[in-house]
Structures are given as structure tokens and as C-alpha cells.
Tab-separated table of C-alpha atoms in Angstrom:
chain	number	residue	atom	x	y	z
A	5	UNK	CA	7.335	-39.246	1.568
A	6	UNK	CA	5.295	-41.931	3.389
A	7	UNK	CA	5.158	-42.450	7.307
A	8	UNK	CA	4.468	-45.429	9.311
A	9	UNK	CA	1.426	-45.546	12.249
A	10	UNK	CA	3.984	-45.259	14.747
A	11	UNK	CA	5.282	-41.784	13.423
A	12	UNK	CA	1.331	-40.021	14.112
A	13	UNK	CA	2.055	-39.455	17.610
A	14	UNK	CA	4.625	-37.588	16.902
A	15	UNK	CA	5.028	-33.992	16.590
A	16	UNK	CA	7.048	-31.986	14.003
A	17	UNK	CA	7.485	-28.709	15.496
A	18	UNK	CA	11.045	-28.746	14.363
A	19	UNK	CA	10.444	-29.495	10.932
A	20	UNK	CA	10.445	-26.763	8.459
A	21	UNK	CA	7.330	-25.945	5.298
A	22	UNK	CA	9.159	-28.519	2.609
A	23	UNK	CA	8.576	-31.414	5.482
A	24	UNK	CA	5.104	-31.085	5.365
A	25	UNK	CA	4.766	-30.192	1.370
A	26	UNK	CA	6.712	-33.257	0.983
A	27	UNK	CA	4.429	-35.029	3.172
A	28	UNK	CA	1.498	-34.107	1.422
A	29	UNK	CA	2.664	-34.596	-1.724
A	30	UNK	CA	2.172	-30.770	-3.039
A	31	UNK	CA	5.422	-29.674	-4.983
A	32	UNK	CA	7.451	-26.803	-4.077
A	33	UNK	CA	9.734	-25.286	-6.640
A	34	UNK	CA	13.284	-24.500	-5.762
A	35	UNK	CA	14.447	-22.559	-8.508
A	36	UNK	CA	12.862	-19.042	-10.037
A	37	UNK	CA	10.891	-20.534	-13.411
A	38	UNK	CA	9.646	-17.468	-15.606
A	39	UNK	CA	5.609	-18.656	-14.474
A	40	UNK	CA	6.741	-17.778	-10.854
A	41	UNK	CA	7.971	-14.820	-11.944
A	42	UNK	CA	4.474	-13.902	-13.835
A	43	UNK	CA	2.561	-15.099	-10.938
A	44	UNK	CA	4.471	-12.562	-7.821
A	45	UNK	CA	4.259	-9.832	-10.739
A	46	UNK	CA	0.598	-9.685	-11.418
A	47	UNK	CA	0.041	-10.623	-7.674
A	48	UNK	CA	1.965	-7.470	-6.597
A	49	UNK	CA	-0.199	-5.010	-8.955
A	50	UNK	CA	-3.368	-6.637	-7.858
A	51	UNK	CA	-2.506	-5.929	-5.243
A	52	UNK	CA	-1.606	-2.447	-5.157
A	53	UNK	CA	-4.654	-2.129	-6.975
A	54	UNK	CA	-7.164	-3.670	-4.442
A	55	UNK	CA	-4.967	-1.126	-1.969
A	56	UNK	CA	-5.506	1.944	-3.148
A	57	UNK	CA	-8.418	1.601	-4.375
A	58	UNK	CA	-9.877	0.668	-1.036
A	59	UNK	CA	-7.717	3.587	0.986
A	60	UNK	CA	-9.905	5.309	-1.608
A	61	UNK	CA	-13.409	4.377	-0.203
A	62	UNK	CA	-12.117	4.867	3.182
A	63	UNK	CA	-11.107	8.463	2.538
A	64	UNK	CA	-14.460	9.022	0.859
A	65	UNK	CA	-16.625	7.922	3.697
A	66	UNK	CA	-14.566	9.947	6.240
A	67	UNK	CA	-14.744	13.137	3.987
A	68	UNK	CA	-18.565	13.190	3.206
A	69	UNK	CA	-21.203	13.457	5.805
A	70	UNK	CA	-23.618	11.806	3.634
A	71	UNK	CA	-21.575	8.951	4.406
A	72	UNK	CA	-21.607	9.131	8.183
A	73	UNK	CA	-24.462	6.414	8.629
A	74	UNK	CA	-24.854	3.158	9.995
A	75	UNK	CA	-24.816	1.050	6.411
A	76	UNK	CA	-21.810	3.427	5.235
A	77	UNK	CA	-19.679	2.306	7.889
A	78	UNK	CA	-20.460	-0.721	7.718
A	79	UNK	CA	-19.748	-1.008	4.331
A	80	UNK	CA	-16.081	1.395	5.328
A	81	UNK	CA	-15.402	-1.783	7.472
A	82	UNK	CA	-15.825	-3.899	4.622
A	83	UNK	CA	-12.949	-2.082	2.480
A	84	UNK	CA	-10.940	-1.988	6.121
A	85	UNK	CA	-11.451	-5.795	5.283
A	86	UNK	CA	-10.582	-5.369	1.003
A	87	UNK	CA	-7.646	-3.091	2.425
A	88	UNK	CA	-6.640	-5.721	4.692
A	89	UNK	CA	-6.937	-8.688	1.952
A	90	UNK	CA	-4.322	-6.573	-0.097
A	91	UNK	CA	-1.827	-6.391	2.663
A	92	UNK	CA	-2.246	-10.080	3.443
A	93	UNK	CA	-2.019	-10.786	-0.427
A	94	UNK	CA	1.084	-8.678	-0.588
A	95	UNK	CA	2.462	-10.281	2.403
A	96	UNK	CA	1.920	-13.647	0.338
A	97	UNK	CA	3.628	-12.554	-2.961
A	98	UNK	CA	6.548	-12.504	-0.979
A	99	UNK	CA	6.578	-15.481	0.788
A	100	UNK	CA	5.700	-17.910	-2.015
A	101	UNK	CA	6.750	-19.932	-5.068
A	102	UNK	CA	10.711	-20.813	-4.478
A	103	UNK	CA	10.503	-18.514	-0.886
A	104	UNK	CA	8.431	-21.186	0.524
A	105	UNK	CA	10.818	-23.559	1.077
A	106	UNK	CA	12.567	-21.133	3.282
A	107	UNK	CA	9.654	-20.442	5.772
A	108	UNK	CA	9.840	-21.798	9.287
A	109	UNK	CA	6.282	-23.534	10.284
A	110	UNK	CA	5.402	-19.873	12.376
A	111	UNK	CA	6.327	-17.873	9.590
A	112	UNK	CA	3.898	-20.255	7.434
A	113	UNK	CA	1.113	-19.882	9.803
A	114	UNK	CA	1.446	-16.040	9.868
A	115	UNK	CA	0.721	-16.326	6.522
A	116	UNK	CA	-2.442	-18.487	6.283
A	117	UNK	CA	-3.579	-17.034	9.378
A	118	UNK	CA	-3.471	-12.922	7.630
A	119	UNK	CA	-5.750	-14.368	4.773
A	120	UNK	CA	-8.048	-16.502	7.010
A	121	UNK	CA	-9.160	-13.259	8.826
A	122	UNK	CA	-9.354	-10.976	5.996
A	123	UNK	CA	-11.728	-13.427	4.639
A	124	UNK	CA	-13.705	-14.298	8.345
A	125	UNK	CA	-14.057	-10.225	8.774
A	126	UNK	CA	-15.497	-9.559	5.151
A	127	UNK	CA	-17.812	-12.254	5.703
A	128	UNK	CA	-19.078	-11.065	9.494
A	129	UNK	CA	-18.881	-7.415	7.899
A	130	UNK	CA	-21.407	-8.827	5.112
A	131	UNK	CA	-23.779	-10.392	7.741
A	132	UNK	CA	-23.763	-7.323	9.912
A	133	UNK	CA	-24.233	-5.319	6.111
A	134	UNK	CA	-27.423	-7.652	5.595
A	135	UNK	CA	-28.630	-7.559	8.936
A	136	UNK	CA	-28.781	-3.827	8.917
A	137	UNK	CA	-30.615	-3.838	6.059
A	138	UNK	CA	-33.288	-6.144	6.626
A	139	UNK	CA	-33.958	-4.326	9.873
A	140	UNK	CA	-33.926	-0.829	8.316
A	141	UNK	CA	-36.084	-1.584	5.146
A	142	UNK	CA	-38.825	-3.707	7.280
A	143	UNK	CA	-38.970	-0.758	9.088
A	144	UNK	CA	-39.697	1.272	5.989
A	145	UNK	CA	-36.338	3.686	6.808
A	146	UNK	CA	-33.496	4.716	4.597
A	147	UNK	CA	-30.998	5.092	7.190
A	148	UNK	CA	-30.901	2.764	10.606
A	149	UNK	CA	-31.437	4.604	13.518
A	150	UNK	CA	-28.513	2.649	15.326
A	151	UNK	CA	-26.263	4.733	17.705
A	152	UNK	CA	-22.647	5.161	16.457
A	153	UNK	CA	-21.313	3.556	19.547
A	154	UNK	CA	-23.334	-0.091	18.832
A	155	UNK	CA	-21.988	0.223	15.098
A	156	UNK	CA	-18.380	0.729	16.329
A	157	UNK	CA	-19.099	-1.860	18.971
A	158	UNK	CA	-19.984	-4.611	16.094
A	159	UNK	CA	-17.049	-3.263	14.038
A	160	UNK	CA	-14.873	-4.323	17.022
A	161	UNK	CA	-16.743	-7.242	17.639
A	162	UNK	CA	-16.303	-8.830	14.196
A	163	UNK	CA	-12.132	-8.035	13.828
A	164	UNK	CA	-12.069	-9.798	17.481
A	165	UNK	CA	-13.810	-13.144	15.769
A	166	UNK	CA	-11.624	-12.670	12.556
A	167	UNK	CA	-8.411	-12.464	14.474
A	168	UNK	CA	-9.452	-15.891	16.830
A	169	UNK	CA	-10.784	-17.442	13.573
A	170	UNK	CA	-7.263	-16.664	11.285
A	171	UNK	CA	-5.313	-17.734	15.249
A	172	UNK	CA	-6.856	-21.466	15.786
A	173	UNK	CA	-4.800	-22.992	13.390
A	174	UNK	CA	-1.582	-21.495	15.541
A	175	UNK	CA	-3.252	-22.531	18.840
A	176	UNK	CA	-3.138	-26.021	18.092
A	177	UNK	CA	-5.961	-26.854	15.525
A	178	UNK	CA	-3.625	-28.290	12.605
A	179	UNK	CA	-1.452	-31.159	11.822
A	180	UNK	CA	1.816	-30.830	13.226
A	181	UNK	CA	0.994	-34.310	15.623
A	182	UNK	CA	-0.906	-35.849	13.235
A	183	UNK	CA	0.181	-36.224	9.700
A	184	UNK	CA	-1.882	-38.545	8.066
A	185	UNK	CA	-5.200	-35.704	8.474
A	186	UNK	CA	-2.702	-32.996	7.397
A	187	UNK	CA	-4.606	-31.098	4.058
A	188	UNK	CA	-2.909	-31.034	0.358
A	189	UNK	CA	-3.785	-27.453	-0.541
A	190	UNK	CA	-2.411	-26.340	3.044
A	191	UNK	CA	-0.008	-28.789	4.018
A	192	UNK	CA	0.076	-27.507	7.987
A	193	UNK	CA	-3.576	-27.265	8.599
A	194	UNK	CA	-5.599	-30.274	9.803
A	195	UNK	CA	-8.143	-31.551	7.447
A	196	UNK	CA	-11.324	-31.344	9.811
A	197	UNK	CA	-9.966	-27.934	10.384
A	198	UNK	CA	-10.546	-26.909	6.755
A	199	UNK	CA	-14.296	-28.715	6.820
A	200	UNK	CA	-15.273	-26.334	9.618
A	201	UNK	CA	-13.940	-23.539	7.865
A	202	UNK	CA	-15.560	-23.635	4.620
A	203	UNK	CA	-18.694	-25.420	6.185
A	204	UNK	CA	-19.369	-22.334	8.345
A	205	UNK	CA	-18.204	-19.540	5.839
A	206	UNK	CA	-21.084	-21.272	3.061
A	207	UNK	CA	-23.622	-21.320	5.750
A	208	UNK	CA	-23.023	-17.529	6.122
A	209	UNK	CA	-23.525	-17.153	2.722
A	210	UNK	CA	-26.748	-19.258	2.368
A	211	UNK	CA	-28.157	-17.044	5.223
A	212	UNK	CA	-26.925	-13.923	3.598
A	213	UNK	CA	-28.548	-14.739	0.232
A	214	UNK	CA	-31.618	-15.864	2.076
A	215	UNK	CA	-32.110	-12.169	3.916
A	216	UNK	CA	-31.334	-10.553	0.620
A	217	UNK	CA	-34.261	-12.687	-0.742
A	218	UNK	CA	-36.554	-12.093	2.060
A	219	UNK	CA	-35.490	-8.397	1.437
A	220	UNK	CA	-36.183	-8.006	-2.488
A	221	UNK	CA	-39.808	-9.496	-2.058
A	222	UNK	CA	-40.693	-7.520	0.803
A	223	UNK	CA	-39.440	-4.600	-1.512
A	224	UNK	CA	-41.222	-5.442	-4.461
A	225	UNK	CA	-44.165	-5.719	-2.311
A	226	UNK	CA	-43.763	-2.319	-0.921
A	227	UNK	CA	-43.364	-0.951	-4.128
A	228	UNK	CA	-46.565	-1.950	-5.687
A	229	UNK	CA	-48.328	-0.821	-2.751
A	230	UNK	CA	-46.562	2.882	-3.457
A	231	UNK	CA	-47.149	3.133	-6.873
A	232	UNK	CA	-50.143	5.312	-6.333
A	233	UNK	CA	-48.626	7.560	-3.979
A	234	UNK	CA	-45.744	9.631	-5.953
A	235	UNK	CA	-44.599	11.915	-2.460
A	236	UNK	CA	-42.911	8.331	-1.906
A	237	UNK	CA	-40.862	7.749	-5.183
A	238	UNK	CA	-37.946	9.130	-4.505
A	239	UNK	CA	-37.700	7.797	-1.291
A	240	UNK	CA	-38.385	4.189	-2.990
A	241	UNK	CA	-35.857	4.754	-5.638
A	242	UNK	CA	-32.913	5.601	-3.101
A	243	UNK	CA	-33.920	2.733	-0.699
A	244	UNK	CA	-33.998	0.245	-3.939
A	245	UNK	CA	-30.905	1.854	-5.838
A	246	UNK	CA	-28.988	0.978	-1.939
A	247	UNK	CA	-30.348	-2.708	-1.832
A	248	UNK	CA	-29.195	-3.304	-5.758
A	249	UNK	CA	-25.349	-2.131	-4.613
A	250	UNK	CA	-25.147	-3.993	-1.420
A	251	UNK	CA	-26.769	-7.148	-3.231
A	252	UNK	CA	-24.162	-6.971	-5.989
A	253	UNK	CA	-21.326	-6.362	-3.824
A	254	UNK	CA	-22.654	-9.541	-1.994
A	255	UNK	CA	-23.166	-11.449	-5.014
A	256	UNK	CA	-19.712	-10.842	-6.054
A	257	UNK	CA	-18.348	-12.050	-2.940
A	258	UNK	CA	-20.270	-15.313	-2.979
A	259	UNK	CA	-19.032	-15.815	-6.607
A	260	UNK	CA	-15.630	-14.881	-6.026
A	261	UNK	CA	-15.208	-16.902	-3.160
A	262	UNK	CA	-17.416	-20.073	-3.124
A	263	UNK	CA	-15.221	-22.159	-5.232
A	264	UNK	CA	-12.167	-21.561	-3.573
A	265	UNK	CA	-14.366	-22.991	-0.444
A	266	UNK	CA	-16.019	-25.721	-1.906
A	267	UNK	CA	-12.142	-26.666	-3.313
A	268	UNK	CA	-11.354	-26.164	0.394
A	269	UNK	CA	-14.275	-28.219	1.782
A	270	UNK	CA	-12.998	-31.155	-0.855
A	271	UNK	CA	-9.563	-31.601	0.636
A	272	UNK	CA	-10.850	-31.246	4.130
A	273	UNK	CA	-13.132	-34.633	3.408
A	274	UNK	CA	-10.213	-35.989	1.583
A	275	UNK	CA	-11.281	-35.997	-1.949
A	276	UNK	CA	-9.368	-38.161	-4.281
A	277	UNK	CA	-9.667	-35.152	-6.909
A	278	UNK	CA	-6.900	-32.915	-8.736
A	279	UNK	CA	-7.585	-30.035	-5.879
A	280	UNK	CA	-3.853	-28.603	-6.304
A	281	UNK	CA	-5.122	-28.059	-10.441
A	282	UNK	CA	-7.412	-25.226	-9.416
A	283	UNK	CA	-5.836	-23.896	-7.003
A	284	UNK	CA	-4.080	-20.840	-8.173
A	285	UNK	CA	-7.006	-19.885	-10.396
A	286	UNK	CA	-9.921	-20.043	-7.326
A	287	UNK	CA	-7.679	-17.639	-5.435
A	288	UNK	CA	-6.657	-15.244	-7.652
A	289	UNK	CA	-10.368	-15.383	-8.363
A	290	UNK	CA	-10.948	-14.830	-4.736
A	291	UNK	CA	-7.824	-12.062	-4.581
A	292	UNK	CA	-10.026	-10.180	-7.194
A	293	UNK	CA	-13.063	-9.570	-5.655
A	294	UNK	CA	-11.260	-7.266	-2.661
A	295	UNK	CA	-11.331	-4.450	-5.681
A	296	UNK	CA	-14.409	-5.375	-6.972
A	297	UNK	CA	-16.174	-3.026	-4.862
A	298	UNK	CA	-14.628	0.207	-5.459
A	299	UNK	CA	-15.620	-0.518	-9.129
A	300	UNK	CA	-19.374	-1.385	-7.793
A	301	UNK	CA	-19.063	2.057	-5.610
A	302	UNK	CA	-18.615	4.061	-8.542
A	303	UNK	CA	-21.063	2.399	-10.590
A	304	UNK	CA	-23.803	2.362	-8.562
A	305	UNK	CA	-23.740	5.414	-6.318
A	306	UNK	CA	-22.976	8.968	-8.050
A	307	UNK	CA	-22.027	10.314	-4.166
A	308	UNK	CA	-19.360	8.306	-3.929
A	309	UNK	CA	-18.134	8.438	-7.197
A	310	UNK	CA	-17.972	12.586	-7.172
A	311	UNK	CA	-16.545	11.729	-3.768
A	312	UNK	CA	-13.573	10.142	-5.259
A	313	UNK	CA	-13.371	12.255	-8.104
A	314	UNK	CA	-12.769	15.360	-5.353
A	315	UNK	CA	-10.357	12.935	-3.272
A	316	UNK	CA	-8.065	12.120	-6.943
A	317	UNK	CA	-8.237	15.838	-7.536
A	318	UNK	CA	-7.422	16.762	-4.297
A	319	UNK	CA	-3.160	16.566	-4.294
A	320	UNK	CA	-3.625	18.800	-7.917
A	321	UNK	CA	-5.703	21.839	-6.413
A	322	UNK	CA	-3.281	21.306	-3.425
A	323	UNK	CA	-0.493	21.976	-5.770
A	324	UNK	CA	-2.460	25.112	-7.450
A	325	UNK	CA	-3.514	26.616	-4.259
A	326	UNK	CA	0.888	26.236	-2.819
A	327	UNK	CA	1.733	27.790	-6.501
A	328	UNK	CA	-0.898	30.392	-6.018
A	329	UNK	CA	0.301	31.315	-2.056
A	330	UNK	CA	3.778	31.389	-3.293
A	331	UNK	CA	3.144	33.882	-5.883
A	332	UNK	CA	1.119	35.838	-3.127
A	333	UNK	CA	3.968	36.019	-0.741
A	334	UNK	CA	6.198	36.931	-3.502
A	335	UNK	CA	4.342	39.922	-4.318
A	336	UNK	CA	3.981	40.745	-0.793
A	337	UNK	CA	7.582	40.842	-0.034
A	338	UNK	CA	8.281	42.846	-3.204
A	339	UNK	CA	5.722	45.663	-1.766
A	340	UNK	CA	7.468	45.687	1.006
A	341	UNK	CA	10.117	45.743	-0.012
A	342	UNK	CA	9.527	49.187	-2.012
A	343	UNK	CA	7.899	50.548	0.847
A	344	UNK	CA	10.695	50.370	3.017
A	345	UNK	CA	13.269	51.572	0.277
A	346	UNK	CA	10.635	54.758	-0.093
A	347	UNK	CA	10.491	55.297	3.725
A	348	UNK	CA	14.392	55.883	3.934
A	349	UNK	CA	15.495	56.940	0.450
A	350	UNK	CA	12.376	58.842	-0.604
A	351	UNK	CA	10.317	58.065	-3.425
A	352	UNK	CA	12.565	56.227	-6.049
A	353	UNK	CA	13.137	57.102	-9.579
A	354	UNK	CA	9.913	54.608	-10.863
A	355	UNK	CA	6.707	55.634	-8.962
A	356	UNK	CA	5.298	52.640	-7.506
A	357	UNK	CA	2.572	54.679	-5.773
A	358	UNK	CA	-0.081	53.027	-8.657
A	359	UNK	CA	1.110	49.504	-7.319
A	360	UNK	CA	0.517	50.074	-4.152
A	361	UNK	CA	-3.015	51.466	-4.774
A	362	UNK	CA	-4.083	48.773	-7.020
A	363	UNK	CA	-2.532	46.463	-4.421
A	364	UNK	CA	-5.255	48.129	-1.598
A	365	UNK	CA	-8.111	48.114	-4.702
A	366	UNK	CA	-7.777	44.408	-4.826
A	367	UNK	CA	-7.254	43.661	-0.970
A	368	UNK	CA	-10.930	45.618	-0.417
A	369	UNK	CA	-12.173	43.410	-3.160
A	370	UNK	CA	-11.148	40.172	-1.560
């Protein structure tokens, strides 16, 4: 659809989502074809997936006091974020492909806006992870020393930037008045918009990976200078194993999510390239890494992962210990039950006097 100069003063508020596809030239399918089908379906278990499997590290850090530190909540806020992600891919699954076409522009922008600040909290949430660290290691400590109120404080702080981040669009910071700047891969959202965006989220990661760096030299440093003295080596060993998981889970993010930026940061400058060709794949790549960590938890830190084993098992010896009460109260009753029919009737024509004592027997064993 092509627009004269005297249309971009204009605003479309009216319009609905095919307007502005149609206007940017991305295609929206009308009609259920068996790759849209394939696409919602593994969408929906991935997302179930990423899910549970971050309700799982929740429930682990809440259960185990090993876990109530500064670096472990952090990192809980982090699958708060994964957890989040899922929810916002979920919401997604159902409003794309053919359902699209259907969406009013406020119901599109709900949409974007879920994913924007799942993506803005894991990356604060990261920062704040690295941050921690590099204060806690230079001071040669395992744990920070940071009050639980300051680390709830930062927690708040960084879901109050995600949610502004994931809102500008809505408050005014898109295209609806200005079609020629409005982007391909997100037809509503303004071009210089998506620049910012992905400008600022890579400059968080190049300061990330640079603290990391700093980090892991300082470390090996440390560690040559403690070679000699063994009282220190398991102390280095739990400090290193810590840094290796919270790189990885870091490296994973950056890999998961860079390219679906840099793709970002191309439309935003108007690249004449085939952007809408990679699309799907750089964020399904980017959809995967919000279970990613889970997998690194249990991989890299045998707490957690007996943590979750006690947490999976924990609706089975629920199950046992209701079977086991049931039979209890059965037997109860029963002895009751006899006692009472003795009291009245005298003693009936079985003796249950041996019940009743091996009854007390085990009751003074217990």
C-alpha cells in the first residue's frame, strides 16, 4: 500500500493491525496453513516448558535456606523474568499467525509491550547479577553482605524500568502519525524507537561481558596467589564453580538474544535486507533461552538440583504420607470401635485384648 507526503501528518488510531502490516509490506495470513499450525503448537509446549520449569527454580530458592542470599535472589528474579517470558510467549501463541488480523492496535501493543519487558527485566536482573558479583568477589566474599531490604529494593526497581521500557511504545513513541518511519518486523513501532532499543540492550551486554572479564582475571589472579595455602581451596572452588554458572547463564543470554537485536537494530536504520527471513528463527532462538537456565541450574549446582529433585518428589510422598494417615485413622476407628462394643456388651466372642496391647506396644514406641 503506498501513501502520499500529505497522509504523514495523519494519525491512524482507528485503523486496525492489517493497516499497518499492509503498510509495511509484512504479510499476514488469513487462513490456518498446516506451518501455522506447527508454529502455535511447538510455541505452546515451549512454552509450558520454560513455565514450569522456572516455577521450579522459584520453589527451590524459597524452600532452601542455602538459597536465601543476595546472588540467589537475584538470580530467583531472573526466572520471575524466564517465568514471565513464558506467559508473554503464551500470550503471543494466541494472538498470532491468522489471529493477527483480528487485533485492534491496543490489543497489538499489549502484546509487544509483555515481551519488551520480559526482555528489559532479564537484562537489568543480569546487570544487577554482575554487579553483585564483581563487588562480592573483589571483596574476596562468597556471599554479599547486602541487606535483604536493598536487594528487594533493586528487584522493585528493575520491574518499575521494565514495565516503562515495554509502556513507551503505548505512550506515544511509535508510528501511528508517521508512517513512512513505521518498522517492517513491528509494523506499529517507530523505527528510531527500535534503534534505541536494541542500541541500549547491546550496550548492557558489552558492559556485562566486560565485568565478567574484569571478574575471571581478577580470579585467576587470586587463585595463583592461593595455591600455596590449601585452608582456602574450598572456599576458591565454590566462589569459581558460582562465577562459571552465572557466566554461562549470561553467555547464553547474549547468544540467544543478540541476533534477534542486531535484526532489530537493522530495520530500525532501515536496512534494505530480507529482515522478515529470520525472523521467526531469531525469536524462537530468543524464546529458548528463558529455559535454558533451569537446565544450567541443574548442571552446575548439585544444591539446586537435589533441591528440585525433593520439590518433583514432593506431591508423591504427599500422596504416601495421606495413604499412610488414612490407614491410621482407619485402624483407630476400628479400636474404637471394639472398645465401645466391649464396654456395653462385655468382652465379645474374639478377644481383641492382644490388639489393643500391641496397639499401646507400638504407640510407646513411636
Amino acid at each position: 500500500m503506498v501513501l502520499n507526503s500529505s497522509n504523514t501528518a495523519q494519525c491512524y488510531y482507528d485503523q486496525n493491525v492489517s493497516f499497518f502490516y499492509m503498510n509495511s509490506g509484512k504479510n499476514i495470513s488469513i487462513n490456518w496453513r498446516k506451518r501455522d499450525y506447527v508454529v502455535v503448537t511447538l510455541g505452546l509446549a515451549v512454552c509450558f516448558i520454560v513455565i514450569f520449569s522456572n516455577l521450579l527454580v522459584i520453589g527451590a530458592i524459597f524452600k532452601n535456606r542455602r538459597f536465601h542470599f543476595p546472588i540467589y535472589y537475584l538470580l530467583g528474579n531472573l526466572a520471575v523474568s524466564d517465568l514471565f517470558s513464558g506467559v508473554s510467549y503464551l500470550h503471543l501463541m494466541f494472538h498470532t499467525g491468522p489471529w493477527t488480523i483480528k487485533l485492534s492496535t491496543y490489543q497489538w501493543f499489549v502484546r509487544q509491550g509483555l515481551i519488551d519487558t520480559s526482555l528489559t527485566a532479564s537484562v537489568l536482573n543480569l546487570l544487577a547479577v554482575a554487579m553483585e558479583r564483581h563487588q562480592t568477589i573483589f571483596n574476596m566474599q562468597l556471599h554479599s553482605k547486602m541487606s535483604t531490604r536493598r536487594v528487594f529494593f533493586i528487584i522493585f526497581f528493575i520491574w518499575i524500568v521494565a514495565i516503562v521500557m515495554g509502556l513507551f511504545p503505548t505512550m506515544g513513541w511509535n508510528c501511528l502519525c508517521n508512517l513512512p518511519q513505521c518498522s517492517t518486523m513491528a509494523p506499529l513501532y517507530s523505527r528510531s524507537f527500535l534503534v534505541f532499543w536494541a542500541v541500549l540492550n547491546l550496550v548492557t551486554f558489552s558492559i556485562m561481558v566486560a565485568i565478567y572479564t574484569r571478574i575471571f582475571f581478577y580470579v585467576r589472579h587470586k587463585s595463583k596467589q592461593m595455591k600455596e595455602h590449601t585452608t582456602h581451596t574450598r572456599h576458591k572452588e565454590t566462589v569459581f564453580g558460582l562465577m562459571k554458572t552465572v557466566s554461562m547463564i549470561l553467555g547464553l543470554f547474549v547468544l540467544c538474544w543478540t541476533p534477534g537485536l542486531v535484526l532489530l537494530m537493522l530495520d530500525g536504520v532501515n536496512c534494505k535486507c530480507k529482515v522478515l527471513s529470520f525472523e521467526k528463527y531469531f525469536l524462537v532462538l530468543a524464546e529458548c533461552n528463558s529455559f535454558v537456565n533451569p537446565i544450567v541450574y541443574c548442571f552446575r549446582d548439585q544444591e539446586m538440583r537435589r533441591t528440585f529433585k525433593e520439590l518433583l518428589c514432593f506431591l508423591c510422598r504427599r500422596k504416601n504420607r495421606t495413604s499412610e494417615n488414612q490407614f491410621t485413622t482407619l485402624e483407630d476407628s476400628r479400636l474404637r470401635t471394639i472398645r465401645k462394643t466391649t464396654a456395653i456388651n462385655g468382652l465379645p466372642l474374639m478377644n481383641h485384648a492382644s490388639e489393643d496391647a500391641a496397639a499401646g506396644t507400638a504407640e510407646n514406641y513411636n
